mmCIF file of C-alpha atoms in Angstrom:
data_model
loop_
_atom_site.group_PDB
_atom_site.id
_atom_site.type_symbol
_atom_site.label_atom_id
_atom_site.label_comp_id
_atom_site.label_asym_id
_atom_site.label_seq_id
_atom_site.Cartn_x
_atom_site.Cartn_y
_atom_site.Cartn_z
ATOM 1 C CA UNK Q 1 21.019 106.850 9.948
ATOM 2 C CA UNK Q 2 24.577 106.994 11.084
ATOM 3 C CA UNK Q 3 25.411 108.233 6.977
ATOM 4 C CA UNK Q 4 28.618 109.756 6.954
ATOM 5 C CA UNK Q 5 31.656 110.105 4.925
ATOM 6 C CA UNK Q 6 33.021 107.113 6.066
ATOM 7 C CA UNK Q 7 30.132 105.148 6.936
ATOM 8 C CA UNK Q 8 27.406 103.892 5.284
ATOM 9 C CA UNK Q 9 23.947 102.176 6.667
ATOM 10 C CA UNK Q 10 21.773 99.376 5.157
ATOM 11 C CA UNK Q 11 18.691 97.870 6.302
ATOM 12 C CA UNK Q 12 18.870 94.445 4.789
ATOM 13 C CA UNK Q 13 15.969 91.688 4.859
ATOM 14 C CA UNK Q 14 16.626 90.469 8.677
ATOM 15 C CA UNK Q 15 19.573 92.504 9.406
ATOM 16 C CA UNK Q 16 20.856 95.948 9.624
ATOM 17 C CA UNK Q 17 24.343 96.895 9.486
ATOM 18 C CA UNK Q 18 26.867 99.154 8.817
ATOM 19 C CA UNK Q 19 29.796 99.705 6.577
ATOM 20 C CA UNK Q 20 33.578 101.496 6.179
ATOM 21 C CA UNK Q 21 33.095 103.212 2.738
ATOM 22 C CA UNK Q 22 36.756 102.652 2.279
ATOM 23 C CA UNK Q 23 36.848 98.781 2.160
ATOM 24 C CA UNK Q 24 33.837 98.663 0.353
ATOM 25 C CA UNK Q 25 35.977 100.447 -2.363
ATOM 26 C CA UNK Q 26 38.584 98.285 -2.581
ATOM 27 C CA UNK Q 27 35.164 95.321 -2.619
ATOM 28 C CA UNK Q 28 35.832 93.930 0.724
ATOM 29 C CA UNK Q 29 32.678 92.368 2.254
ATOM 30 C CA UNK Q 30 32.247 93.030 5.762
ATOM 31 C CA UNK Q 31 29.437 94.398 8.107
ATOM 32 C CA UNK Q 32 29.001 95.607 11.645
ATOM 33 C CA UNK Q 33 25.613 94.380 13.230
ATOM 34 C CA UNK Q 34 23.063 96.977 14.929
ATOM 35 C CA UNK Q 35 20.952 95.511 17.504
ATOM 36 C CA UNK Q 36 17.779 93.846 16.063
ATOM 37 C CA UNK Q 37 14.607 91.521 16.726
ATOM 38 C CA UNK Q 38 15.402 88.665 14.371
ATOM 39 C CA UNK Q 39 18.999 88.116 15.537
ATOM 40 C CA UNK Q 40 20.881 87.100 18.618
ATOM 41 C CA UNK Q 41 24.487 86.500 18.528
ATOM 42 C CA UNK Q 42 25.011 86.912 22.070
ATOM 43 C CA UNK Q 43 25.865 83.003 22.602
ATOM 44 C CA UNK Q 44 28.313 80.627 20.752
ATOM 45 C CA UNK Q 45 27.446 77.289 19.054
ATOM 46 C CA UNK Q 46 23.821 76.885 17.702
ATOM 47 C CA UNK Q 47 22.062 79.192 19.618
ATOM 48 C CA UNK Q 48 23.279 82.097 17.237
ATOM 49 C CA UNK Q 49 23.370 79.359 13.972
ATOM 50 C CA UNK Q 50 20.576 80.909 12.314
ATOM 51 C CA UNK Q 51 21.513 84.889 13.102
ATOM 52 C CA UNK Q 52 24.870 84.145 11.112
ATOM 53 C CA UNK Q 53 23.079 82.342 8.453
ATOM 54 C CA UNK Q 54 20.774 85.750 8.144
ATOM 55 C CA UNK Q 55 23.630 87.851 8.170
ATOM 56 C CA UNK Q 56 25.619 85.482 5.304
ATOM 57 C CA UNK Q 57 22.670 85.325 3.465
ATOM 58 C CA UNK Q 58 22.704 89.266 3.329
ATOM 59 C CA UNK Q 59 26.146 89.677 2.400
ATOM 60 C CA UNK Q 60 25.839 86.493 -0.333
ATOM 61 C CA UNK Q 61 28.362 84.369 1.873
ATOM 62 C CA UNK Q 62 28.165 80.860 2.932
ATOM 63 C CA UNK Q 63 28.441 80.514 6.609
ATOM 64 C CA UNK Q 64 29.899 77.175 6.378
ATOM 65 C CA UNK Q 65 33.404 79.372 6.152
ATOM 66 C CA UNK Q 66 32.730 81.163 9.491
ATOM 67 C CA UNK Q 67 35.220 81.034 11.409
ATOM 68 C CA UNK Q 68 34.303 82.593 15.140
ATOM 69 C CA UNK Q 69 36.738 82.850 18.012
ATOM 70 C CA UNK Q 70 36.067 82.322 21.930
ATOM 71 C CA UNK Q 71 36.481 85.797 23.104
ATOM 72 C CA UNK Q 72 37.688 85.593 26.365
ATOM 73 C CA UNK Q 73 39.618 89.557 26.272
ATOM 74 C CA UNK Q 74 42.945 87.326 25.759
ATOM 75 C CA UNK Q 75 45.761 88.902 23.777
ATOM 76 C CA UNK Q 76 45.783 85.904 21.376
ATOM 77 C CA UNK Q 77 45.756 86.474 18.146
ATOM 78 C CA UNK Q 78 45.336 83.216 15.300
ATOM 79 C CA UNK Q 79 45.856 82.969 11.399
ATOM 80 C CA UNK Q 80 43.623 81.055 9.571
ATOM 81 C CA UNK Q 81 45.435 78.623 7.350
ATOM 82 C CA UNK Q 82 43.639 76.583 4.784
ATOM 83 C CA UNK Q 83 42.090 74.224 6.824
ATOM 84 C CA UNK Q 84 40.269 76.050 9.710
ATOM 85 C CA UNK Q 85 39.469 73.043 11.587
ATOM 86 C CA UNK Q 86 43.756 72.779 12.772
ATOM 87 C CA UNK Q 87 42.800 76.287 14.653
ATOM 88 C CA UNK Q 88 42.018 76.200 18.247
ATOM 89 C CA UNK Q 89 39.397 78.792 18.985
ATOM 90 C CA UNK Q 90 39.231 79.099 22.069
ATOM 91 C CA UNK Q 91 40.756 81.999 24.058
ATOM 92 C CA UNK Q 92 41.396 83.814 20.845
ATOM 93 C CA UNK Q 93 40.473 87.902 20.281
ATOM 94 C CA UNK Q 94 41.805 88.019 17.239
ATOM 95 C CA UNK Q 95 42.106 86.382 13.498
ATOM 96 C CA UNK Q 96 44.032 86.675 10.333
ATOM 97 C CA UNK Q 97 43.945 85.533 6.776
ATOM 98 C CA UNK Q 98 44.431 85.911 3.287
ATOM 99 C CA UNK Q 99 42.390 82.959 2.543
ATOM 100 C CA UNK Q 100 39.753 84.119 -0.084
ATOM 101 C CA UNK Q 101 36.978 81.541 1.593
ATOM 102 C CA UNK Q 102 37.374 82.222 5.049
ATOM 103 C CA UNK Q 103 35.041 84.730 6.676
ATOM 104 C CA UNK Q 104 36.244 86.335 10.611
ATOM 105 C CA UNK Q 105 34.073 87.427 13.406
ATOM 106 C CA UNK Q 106 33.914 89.265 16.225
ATOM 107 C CA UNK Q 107 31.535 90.262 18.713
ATOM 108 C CA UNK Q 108 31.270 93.045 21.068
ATOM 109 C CA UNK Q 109 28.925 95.330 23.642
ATOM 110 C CA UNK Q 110 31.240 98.079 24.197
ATOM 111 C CA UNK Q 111 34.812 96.264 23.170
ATOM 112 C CA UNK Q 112 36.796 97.800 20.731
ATOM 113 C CA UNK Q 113 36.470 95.412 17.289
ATOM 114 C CA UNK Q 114 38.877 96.020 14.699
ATOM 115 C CA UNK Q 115 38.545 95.363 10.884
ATOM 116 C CA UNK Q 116 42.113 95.463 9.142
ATOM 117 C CA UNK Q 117 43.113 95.146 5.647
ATOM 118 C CA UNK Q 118 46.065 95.393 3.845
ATOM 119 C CA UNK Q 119 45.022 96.134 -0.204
ATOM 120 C CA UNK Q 120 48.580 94.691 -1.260
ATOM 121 C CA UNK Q 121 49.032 91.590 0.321
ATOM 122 C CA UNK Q 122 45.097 91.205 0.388
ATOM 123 C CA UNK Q 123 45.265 89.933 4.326
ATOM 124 C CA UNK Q 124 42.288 90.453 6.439
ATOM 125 C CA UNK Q 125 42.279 90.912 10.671
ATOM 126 C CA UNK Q 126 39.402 91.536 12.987
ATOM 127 C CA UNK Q 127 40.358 92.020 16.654
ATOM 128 C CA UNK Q 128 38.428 92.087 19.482
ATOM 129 C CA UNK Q 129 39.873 94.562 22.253
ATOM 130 C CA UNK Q 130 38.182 95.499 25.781
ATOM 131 C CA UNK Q 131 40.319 97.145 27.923
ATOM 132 C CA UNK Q 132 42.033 94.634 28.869
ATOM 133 C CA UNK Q 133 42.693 93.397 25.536
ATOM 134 C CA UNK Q 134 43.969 97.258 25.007
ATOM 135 C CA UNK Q 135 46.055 97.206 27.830
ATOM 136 C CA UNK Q 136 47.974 93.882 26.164
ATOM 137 C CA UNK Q 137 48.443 95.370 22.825
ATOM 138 C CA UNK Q 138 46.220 92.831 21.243
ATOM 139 C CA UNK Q 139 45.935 95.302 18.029
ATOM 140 C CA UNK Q 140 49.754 95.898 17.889
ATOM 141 C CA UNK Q 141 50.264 92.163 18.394
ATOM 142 C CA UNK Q 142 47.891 91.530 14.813
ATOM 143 C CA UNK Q 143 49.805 94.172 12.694
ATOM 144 C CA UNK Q 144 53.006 92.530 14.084
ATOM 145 C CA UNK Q 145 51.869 89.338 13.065
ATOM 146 C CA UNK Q 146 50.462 90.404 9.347
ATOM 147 C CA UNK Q 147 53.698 91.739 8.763
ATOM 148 C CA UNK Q 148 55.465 88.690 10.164
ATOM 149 C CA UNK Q 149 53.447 85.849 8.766
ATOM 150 C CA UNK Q 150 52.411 87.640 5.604
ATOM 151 C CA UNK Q 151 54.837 90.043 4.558
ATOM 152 C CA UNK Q 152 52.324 93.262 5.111
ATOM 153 C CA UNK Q 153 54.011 96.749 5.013
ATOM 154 C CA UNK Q 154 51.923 99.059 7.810
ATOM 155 C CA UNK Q 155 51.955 101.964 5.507
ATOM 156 C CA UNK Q 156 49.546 99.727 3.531
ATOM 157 C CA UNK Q 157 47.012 98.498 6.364
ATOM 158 C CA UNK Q 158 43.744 100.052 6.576
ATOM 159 C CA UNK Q 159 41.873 100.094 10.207
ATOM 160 C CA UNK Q 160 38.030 100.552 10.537
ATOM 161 C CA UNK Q 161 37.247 100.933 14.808
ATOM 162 C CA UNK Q 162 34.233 99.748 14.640
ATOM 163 C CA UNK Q 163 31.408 101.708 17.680
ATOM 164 C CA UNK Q 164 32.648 101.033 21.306
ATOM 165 C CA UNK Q 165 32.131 102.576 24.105
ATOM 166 C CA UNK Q 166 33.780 105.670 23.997
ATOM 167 C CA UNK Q 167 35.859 107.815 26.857
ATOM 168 C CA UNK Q 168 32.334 109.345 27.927
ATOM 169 C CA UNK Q 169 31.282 106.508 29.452
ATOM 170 C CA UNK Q 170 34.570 104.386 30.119
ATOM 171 C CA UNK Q 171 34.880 105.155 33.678
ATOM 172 C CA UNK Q 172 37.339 103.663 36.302
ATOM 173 C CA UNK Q 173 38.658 103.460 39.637
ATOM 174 C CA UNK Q 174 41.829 103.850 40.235
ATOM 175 C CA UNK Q 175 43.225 100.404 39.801
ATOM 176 C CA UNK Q 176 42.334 100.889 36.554
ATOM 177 C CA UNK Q 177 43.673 104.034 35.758
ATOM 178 C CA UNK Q 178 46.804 103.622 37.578
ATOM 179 C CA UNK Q 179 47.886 100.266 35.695
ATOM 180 C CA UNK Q 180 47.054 102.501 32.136
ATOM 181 C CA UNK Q 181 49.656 104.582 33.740
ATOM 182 C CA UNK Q 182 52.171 101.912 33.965
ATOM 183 C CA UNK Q 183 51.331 100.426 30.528
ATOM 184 C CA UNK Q 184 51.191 103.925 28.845
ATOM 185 C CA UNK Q 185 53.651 106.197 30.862
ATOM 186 C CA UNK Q 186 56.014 105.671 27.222
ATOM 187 C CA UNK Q 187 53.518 108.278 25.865
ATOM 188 C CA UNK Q 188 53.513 111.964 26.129
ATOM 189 C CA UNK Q 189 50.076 112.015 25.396
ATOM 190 C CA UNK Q 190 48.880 110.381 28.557
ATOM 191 C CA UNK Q 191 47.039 112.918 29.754
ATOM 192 C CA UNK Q 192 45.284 113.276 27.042
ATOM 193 C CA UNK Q 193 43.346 110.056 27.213
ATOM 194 C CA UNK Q 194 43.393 109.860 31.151
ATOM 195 C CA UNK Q 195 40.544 112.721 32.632
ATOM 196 C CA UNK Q 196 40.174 113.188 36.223
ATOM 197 C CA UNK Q 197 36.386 112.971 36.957
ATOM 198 C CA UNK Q 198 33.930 112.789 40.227
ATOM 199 C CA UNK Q 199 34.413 111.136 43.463
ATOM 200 C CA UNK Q 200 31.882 108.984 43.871
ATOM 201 C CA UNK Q 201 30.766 107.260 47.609
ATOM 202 C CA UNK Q 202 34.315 108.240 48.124
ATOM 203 C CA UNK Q 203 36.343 107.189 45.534
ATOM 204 C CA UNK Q 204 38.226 109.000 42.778
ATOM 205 C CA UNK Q 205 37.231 108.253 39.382
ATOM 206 C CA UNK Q 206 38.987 108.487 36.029
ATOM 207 C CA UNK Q 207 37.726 108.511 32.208
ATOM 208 C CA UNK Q 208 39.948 106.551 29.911
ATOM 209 C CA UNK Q 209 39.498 107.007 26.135
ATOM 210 C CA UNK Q 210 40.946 103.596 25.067
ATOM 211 C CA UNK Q 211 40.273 104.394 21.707
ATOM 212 C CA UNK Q 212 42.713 107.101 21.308
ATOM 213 C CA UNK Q 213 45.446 104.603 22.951
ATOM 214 C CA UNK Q 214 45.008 101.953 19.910
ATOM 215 C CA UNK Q 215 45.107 104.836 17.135
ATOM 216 C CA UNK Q 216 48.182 106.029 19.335
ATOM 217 C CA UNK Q 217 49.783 102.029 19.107
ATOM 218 C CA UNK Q 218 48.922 101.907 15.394
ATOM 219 C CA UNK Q 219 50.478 104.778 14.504
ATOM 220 C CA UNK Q 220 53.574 103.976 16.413
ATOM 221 C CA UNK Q 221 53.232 100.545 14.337
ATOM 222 C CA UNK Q 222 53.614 102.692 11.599
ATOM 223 C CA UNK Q 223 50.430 102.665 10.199
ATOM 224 C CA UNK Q 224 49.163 106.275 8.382
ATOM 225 C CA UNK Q 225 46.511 108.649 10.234
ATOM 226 C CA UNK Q 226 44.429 108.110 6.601
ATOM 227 C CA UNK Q 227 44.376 104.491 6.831
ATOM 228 C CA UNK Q 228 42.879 104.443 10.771
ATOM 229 C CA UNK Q 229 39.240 104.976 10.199
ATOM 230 C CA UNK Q 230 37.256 105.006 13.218
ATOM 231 C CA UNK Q 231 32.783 105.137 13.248
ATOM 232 C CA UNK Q 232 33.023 107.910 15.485
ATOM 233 C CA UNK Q 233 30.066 106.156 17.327
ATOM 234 C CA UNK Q 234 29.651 105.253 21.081
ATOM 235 C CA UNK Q 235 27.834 102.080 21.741
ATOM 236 C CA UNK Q 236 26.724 103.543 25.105
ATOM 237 C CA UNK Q 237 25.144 107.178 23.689
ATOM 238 C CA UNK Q 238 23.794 104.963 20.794
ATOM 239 C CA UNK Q 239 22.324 102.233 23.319
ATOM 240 C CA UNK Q 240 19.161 102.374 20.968
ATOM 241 C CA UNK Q 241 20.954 100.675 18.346
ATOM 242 C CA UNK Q 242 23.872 99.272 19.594
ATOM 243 C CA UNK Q 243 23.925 96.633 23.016
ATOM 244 C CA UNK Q 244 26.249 98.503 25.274
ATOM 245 C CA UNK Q 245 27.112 95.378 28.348
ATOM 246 C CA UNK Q 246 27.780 99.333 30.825
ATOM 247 C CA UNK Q 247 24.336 100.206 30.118
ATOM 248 C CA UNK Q 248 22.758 97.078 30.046
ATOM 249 C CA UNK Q 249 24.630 94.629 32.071
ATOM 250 C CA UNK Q 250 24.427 90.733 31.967
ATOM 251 C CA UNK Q 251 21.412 91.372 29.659
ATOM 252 C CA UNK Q 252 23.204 92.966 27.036
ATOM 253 C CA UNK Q 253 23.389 90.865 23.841
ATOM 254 C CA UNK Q 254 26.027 90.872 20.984
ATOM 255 C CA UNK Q 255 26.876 92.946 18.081
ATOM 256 C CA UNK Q 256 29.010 90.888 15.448
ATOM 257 C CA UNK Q 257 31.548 92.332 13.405
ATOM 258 C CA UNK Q 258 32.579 90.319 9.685
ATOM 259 C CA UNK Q 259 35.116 90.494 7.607
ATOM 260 C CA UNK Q 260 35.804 88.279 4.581
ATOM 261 C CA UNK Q 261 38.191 88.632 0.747
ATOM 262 C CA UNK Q 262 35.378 86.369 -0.658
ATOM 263 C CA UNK Q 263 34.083 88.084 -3.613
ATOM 264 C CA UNK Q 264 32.564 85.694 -6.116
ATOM 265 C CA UNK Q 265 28.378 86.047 -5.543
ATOM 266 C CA UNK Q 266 27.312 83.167 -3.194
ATOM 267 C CA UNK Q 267 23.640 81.474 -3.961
ATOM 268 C CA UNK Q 268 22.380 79.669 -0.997
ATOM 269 C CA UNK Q 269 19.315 77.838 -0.076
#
């Protein structure tokens, strides 16, 4: 399942997941959630306590070093110092570190999540981006700030796009498409990721492949067509084993993305 070149699959104890084959060369633990019975990370605080303890426990991490923003699609992007307790999570979509301990999350039901590393400067980034967090840049704002804060070179940053809903199933009214326009016109490639579609009870709609716009903003950034690694995988088409919020609405739960540089073997309880 879902085996490819660049992915690989693993049906752990209580949790399945996937992985980028290239950070798991480099020994990078990290893990993208597919939906499942024995975990719910579709609310914050202790509700979803014990699903991230299951999905430490399967990676050999202690969850006491989770560090889990309020996603509220915000632009806001937060490095993680020493002490993660001086962060303010809330209204944050994105995190950075190169703190060995610390382990990032995101979570998502159709939102782009990003997993970046830079093998040199050993930083870590996950990003949460929905469109609207597309339409700010939030991904452009994280490279900006690894090279600012930590000295990263974007030749050198590697980015896994985790599943998302995908420009089959992103559709919009006009509103929509028109302030892509706006945001986007700088490109010549706009109408390549802007499709005129169906008129539906009388309005015009629009597909927008959001994806293609953050690989476009990346590799403006600099960063090399090699390094941006995307799953390939639409949460909506795979709504079987990923929670898609367009297919499923307000019941739609929560896949979590991790990323962490800890490496030594963790032995919990």
């Amino acid at each position: 399942m879902f085996e490819t070149s660049e992915i690989k699959y693993v049906k752990g104890k209580n949790v399945e997941y996937i992985q980028f084959k290239r950070l798991l060369k480099y020994g990078i633990k990290h893990a993208y959630t597919l939906r499942g019975e024995n975990v719910d990370f579709s609310k914050y605080g202790k509700e979803s306590e014990e699903s991230y303890k299951k999905l430490c426990e399967e990676l050999e991490l202690d969850s006491k070093n989770l560090c889990i923003p309020i996603q509220t699609h915000t632009e806001v992007v937060k490095c993680i110092g020493e002490d993660k307790e001086d962060v303010d999570f809330e209204n944050v979509d994105g995190l950075i570190t190169n703190r060995k301990e610390k382990i990032l999350i995101s979570r998502n039901a159709d939102c782009i999540l990003f997993l970046l590393y830079d093998p040199q400067k050993k930083v870590i980034a996950n990003v949460h981006s929905g469109w609207r967090g597309t339409f700010q840049k939030i991904v452009e704002k994280a490279v900006v700030k690894m090279r600012d804060n930590y000295g990263s070179n974007s030749e050198d940053i590697i980015c896994c796009i985790c599943p998302s809903i995908r420009k089959c199933h992103f559709e919009v009214d006009e509103d929509v498409k028109e302030l892509c326009e706006g945001i986007f016109g700088f490109t010549n490639e706009l109408d390549s990721f802007i499709e005129k579609t169906d008129v539906i009870d009388g309005k015009q709609k629009y597909k927008i492949d959001t994806v293609m716009i953050n690989k476009i903003l990346l590799k403006d950034l600099g960063l090399k067509e090699k390094n941006i690694i995307d799953s390939n995988l639409c949460s909506v088409c795979n709504n079987d084993k990923f929670y898609s919020y367009r297919k499923e609405g307000k019941n739609a739960k929560r896949d979590v993305a991790l990323i962490t540089l800890y490496k030594k073997r963790y032995y919990g309880n």
